[in-house]
XYZ file of C-alpha atoms in Angstrom:
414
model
C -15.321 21.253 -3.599
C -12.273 23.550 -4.125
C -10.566 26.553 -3.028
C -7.929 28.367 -2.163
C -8.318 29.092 1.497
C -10.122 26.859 3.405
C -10.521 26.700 7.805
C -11.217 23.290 9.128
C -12.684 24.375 12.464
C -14.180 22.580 15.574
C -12.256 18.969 15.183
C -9.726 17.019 16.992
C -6.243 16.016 15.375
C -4.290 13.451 15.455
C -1.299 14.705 13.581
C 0.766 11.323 13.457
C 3.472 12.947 14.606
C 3.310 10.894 18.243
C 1.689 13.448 19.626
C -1.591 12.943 21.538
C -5.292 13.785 20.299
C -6.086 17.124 20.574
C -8.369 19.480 19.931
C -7.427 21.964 16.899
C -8.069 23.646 13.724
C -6.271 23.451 10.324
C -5.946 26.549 7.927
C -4.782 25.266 4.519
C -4.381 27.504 1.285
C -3.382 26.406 -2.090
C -4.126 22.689 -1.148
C -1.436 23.226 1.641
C -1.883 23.482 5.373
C -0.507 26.558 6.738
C -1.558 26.085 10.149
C -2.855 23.588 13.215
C -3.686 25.863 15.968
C -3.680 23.940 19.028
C -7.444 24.775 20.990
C -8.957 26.130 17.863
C -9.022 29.678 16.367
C -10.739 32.270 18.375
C -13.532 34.625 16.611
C -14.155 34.236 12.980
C -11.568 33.138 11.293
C -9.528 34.380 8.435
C -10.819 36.444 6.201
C -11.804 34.770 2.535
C -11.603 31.646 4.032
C -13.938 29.130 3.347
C -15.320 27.533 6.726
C -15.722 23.807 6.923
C -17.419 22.737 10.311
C -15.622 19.663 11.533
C -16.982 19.668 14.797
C -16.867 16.600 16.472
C -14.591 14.767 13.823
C -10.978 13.468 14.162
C -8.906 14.469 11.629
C -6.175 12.345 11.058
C -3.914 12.853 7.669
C -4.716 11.122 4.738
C -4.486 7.269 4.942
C -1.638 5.295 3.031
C -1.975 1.605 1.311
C 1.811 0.890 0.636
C 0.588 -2.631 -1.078
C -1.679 -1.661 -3.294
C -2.674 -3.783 -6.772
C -5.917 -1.835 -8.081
C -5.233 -3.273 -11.287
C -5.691 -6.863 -10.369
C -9.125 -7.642 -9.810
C -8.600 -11.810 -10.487
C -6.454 -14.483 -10.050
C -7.324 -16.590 -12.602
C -10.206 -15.028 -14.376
C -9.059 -11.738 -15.193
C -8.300 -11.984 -19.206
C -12.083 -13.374 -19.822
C -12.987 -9.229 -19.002
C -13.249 -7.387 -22.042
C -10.807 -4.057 -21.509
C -13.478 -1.637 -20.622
C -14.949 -3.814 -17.895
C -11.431 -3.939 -17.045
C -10.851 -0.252 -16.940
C -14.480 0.446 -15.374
C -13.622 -1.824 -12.387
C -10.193 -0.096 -12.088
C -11.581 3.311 -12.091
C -14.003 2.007 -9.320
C -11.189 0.882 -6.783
C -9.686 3.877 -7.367
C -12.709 5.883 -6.109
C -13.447 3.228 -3.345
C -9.784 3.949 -1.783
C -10.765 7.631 -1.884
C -14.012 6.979 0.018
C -12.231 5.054 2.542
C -10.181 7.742 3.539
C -7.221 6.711 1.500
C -5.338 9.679 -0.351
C -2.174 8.042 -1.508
C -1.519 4.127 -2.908
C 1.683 2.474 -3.659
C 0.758 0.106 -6.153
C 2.646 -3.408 -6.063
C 2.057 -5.031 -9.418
C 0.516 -4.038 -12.746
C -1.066 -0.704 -13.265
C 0.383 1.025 -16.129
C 1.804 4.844 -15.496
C -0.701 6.314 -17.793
C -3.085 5.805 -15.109
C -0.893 8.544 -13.158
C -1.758 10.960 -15.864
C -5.218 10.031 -15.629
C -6.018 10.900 -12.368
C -3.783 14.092 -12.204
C -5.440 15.600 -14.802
C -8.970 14.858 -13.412
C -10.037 12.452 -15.875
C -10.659 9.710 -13.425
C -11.050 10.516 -9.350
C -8.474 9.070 -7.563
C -5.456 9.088 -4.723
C -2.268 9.930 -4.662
C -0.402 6.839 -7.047
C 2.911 5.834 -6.966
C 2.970 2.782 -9.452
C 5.475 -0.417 -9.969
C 4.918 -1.602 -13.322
C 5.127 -5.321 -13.786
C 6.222 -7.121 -10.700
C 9.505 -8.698 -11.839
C 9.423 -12.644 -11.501
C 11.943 -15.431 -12.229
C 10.839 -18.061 -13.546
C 8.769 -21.101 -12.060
C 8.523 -18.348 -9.260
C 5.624 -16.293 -7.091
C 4.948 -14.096 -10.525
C 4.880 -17.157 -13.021
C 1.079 -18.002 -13.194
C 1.283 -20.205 -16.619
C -0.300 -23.432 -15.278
C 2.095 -26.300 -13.911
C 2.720 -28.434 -17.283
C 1.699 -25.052 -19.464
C 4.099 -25.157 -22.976
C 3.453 -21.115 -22.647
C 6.616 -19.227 -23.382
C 5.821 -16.369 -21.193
C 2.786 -15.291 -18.098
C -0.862 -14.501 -19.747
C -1.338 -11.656 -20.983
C -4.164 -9.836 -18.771
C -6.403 -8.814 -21.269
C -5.845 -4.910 -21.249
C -2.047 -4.037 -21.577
C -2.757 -0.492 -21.406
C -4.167 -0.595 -17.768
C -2.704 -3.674 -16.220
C 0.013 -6.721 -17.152
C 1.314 -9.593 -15.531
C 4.374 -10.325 -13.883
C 7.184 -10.015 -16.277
C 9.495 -13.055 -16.239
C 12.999 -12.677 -15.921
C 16.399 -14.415 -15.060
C 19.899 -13.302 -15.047
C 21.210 -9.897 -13.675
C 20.886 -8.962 -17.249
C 17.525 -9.641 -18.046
C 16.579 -8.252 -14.379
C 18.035 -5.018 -15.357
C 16.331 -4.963 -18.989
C 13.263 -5.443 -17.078
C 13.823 -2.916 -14.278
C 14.872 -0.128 -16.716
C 11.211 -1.028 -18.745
C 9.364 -0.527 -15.784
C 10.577 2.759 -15.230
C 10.087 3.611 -18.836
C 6.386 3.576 -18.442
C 6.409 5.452 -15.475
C 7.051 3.477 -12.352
C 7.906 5.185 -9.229
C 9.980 1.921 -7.632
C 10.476 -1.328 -8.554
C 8.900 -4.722 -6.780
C 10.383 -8.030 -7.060
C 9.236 -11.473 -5.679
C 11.581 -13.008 -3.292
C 10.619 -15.934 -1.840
C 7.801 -18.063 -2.766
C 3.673 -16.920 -1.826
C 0.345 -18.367 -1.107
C -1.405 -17.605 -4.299
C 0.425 -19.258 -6.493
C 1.919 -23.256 -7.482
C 4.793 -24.494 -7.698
C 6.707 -22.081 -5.628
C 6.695 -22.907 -1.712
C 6.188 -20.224 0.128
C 9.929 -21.122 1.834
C 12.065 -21.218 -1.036
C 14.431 -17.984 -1.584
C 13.632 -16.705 -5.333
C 16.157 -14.782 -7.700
C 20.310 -14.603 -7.106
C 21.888 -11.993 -5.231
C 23.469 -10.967 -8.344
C 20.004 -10.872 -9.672
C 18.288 -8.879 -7.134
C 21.719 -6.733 -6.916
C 20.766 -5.657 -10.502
C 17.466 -4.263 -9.830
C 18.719 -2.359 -7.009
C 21.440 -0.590 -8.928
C 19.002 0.279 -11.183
C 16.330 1.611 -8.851
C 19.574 3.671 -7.382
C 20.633 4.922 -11.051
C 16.715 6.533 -10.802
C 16.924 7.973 -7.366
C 14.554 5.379 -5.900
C 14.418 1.920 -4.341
C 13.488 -1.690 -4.322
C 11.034 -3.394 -2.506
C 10.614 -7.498 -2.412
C 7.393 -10.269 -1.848
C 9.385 -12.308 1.217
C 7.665 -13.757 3.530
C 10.676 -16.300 4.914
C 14.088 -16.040 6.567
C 16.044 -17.209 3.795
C 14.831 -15.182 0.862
C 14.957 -11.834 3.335
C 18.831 -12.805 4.108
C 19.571 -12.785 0.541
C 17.664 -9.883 -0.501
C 19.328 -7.925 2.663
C 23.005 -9.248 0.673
C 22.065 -7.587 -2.120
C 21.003 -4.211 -0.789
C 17.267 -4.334 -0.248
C 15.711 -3.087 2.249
C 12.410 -2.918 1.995
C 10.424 -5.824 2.616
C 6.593 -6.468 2.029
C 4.596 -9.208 4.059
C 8.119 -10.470 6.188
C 5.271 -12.750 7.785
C 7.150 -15.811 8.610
C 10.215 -13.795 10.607
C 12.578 -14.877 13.812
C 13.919 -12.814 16.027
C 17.842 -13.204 14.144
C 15.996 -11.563 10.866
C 14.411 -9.214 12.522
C 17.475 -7.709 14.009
C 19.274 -8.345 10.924
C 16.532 -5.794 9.352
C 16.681 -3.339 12.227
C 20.842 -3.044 11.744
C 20.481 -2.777 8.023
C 18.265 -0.009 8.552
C 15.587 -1.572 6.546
C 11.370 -1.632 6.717
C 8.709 -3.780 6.625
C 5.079 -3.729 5.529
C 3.445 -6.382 7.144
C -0.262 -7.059 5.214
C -2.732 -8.990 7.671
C -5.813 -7.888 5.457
C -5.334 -10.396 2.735
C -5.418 -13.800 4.850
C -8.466 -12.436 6.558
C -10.586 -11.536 3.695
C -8.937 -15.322 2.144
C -10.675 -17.302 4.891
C -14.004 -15.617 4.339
C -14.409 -15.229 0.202
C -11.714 -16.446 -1.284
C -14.037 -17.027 -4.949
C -14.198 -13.522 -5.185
C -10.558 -13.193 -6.142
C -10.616 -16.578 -8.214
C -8.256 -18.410 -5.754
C -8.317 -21.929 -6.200
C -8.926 -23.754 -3.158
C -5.539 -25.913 -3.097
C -3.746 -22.792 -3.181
C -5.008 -22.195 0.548
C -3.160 -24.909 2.234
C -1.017 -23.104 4.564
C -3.294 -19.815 4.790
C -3.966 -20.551 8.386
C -0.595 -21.029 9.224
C 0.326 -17.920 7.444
C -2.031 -15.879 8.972
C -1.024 -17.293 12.671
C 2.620 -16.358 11.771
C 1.875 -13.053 10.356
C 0.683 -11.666 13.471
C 3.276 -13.140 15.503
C 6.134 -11.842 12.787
C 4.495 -8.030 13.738
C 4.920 -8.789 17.166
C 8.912 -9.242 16.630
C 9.448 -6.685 14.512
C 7.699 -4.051 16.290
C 9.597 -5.072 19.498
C 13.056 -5.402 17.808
C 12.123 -1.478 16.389
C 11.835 -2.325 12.677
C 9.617 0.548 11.429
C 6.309 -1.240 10.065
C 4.294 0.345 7.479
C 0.576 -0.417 6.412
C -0.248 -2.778 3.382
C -3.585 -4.597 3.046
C -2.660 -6.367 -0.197
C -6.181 -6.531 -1.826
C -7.093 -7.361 -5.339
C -10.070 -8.052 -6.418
C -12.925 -6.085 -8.260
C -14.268 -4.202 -5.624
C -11.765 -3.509 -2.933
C -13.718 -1.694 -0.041
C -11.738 -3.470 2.979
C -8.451 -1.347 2.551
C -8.814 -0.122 6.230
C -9.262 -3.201 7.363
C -5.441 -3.129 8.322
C -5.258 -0.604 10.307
C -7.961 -2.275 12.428
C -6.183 -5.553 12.581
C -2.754 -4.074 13.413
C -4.474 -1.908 16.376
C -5.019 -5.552 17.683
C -1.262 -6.292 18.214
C 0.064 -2.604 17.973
C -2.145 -0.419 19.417
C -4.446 1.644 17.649
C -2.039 5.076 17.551
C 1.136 2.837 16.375
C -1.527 1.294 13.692
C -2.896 4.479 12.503
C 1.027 5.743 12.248
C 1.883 3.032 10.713
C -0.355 3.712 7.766
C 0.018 7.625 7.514
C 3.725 9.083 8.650
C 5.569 5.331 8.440
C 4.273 4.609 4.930
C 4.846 8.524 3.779
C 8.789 7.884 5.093
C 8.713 4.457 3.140
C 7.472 5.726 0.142
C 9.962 8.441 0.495
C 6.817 11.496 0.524
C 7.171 12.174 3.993
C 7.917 15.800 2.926
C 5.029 16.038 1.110
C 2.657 14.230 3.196
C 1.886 11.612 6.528
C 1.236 13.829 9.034
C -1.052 16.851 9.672
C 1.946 19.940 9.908
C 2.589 22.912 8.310
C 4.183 22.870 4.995
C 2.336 19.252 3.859
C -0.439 19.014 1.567
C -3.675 19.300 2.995
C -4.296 15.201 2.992
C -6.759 14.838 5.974
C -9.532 11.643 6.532
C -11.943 12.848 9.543
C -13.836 10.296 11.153
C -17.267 11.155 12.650
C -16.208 9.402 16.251
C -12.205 9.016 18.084
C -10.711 6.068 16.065
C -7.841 5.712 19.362
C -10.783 4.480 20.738
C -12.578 2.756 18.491
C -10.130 1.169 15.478
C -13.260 -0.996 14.044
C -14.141 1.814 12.998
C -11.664 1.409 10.106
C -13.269 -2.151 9.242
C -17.042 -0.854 9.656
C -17.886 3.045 8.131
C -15.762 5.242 5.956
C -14.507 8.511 7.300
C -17.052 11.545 7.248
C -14.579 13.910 5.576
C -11.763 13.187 3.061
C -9.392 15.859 1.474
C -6.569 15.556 -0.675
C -4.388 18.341 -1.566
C -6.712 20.643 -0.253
C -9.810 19.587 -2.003
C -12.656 18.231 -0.406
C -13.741 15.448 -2.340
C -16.116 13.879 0.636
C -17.933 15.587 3.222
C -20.813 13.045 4.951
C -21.580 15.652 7.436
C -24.707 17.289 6.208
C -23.795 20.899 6.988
């Protein structure tokens, strides 16, 4: 449903700016808001306006998923689906993020840029995506997914290299910086590298510091020669030092943190995205991403730390964004982080976390994050007053959902 005036009357807001719930309208025109008026508009409105009846709802601005992989939808099994099943599933995440309320994704590893193009020109629905290319890997690290005693010269291919591709396996500052500069040739937005070891994968402890400092240095510089930034997989102390060396400083997961790292990040000025989402839906179905079971040993402990990582980073003031770190083929539990972060932060510093943090982290808080004049009209509206009730996030999708001022779902029935 589109226009170019539209009057979102009768709601509450929660802007994101830190201010408190309250009641209010928003006037948007040209898939811009224009206006929050504070109590509501009096009479009828403007004129030519098209009236949307929000009573009731909570309008917050449009979630953000800053660890996003759409793309992947297996572990193990994903090259045995023929390239349209491939690009059907893909499609289908794409439009399950929008009916979850989320109008912008930063995706971590795979999706091609075309897929940009795609859903700005309305050939496939979609949010908001800022893509990464290839994660960049060294080898026998978290991105090398050949088996153990594999003679393969390089990672699987994935079955549909104009949608998704592996990791891309590098070493050296010179290969690194090949590899960066490719990434941004077919349309990446910022670069992701793995820095210390992960869960789902062998052969790489999840302790163990991965790439140089001259190596991670390289990608950096490049990121910087393109106006953008670097973001690393670290989940340990050691690999975030070294990244921090090299001019990081943005760090995804950061799950396994002490207090000395955490202030080291908070002096360098540099954010994490801590993803609880992906050990919880682990523990429950972990077939369903084709996870082999021995790559779950220290899932429990990781999950334990995770929480207790937040916890320190949040207190030492290290801004935290929102990541839930799905794959999978069909990824409807991308709120499910703001829900578990409500459990440790609160559910206003959770629901920031995912809309004005992640906009500033992804470098779009001009454009959107909050619910102000002058930002695109990105707005989720939940049908009850998610402060309140955060499981909301894990249980029912919003009742309204508008991205740049089009309406793309409205469950309200009037």
């Amino acid at each position: 449903m589109t226009a170019q005036r539209r009057w979102f009357t009768g709601g509450w807001v929660f802007d994101g700016t830190g201010r408190e719930r309250f009641r209010g309208d928003i006037l948007t025109e040209n898939g811009v808001i224009t206006d929050v008026v504070e109590g509501g508009l009096a009479g009828a409105g403007p004129d030519g306006a098209e009236l949307v009846d929000v009573s009731g709802v909570t309008l917050l601005p449009g979630l953000i998923d800053a660890h996003a992989h759409v793309g992947l939808l297996s572990m193990t099994r994903q090259p045995d689906l023929p390239p349209a099943v491939q690009a059907a599933r893909i499609f289908e995440n794409l439009r399950l993020s929008i009916d979850q309320g989320f109008t912008t994704l930063r995706d971590l590893g795979g999706v091609d840029g075309g897929l940009v193009e795609a859903i700005e020109t309305g050939l496939v629905e979609g949010p908001r995506l800022l893509p990464s290319g290839q994660v960049l890997s060294q080898t026998s690290g978290h991105g090398d997914l050949r088996g153990r005693y594999s003679a393969e010269l390089d990672n699987p291919d994935l079955g549909a290299a104009g949608l998704v591709r592996n990791a891309r396996l590098c070493d050296g500052p010179h290969e690194v910086r090949r590899a960066a500069r490719d990434q941004f040739r077919r349309g990446a937005t910022q670069l992701k590298l793995y820095a210390t070891g992960g869960q789902l994968s062998e052969g790489d402890p999840v302790a163990s510091p991965q790439f140089t400092e001259d190596e991670l240095r390289a990608a950096v510089e490049t990121a910087k020669d393109r106006d953008t930034y670097v973001t690393v997989h670290a989940h340990t102390n050691r690999g975030i030092h070294r990244a921090l060396r090299a001019g990081v400083r943005c760090f995804e997961h950061a799950s396994m943190v002490d207090r000395e790292t955490a202030v080291l990040l908070r002096d360098a000025g540099a954010v994490a995205v801590p993803t609880l989402t992906v050990c919880e839906v682990l523990k429950q179905d972990p077939e369903s991403w084709g996870v082999p079971g021995h790559w779950l040993g220290e899932l429990d402990t990781l999950a334990s730390a995770a929480r207790d990582s937040v916890r320190i980073l949040a207190e030492l003031g290290v801004p935290l964004g929102s990541g839930a770190d799905l794959i999978g083929i069909a990824q409807d539990k991308r709120g499910w982080e703001i829900s578990l972060k409500a459990e440790v932060l609160g559910a206003a510093a959770a629901i920031e976390s995912a809309t004005r943090v992640n906009a500033q982290i992804l470098g779009i808080d001009q454009l959107v994050g909050t619910l102000e004049p002058g930002k695109q009209a990105d707005i989720a509206g939940f049908a009850c007053d998610p402060l309140r009730t955060p499981e909301v996030f894990r249980e029912d999708g919003p009742a309204v959902v508008v991205r740049a001022g089009d309406v793309l779902r409205n469950r309200l029935g009037g």
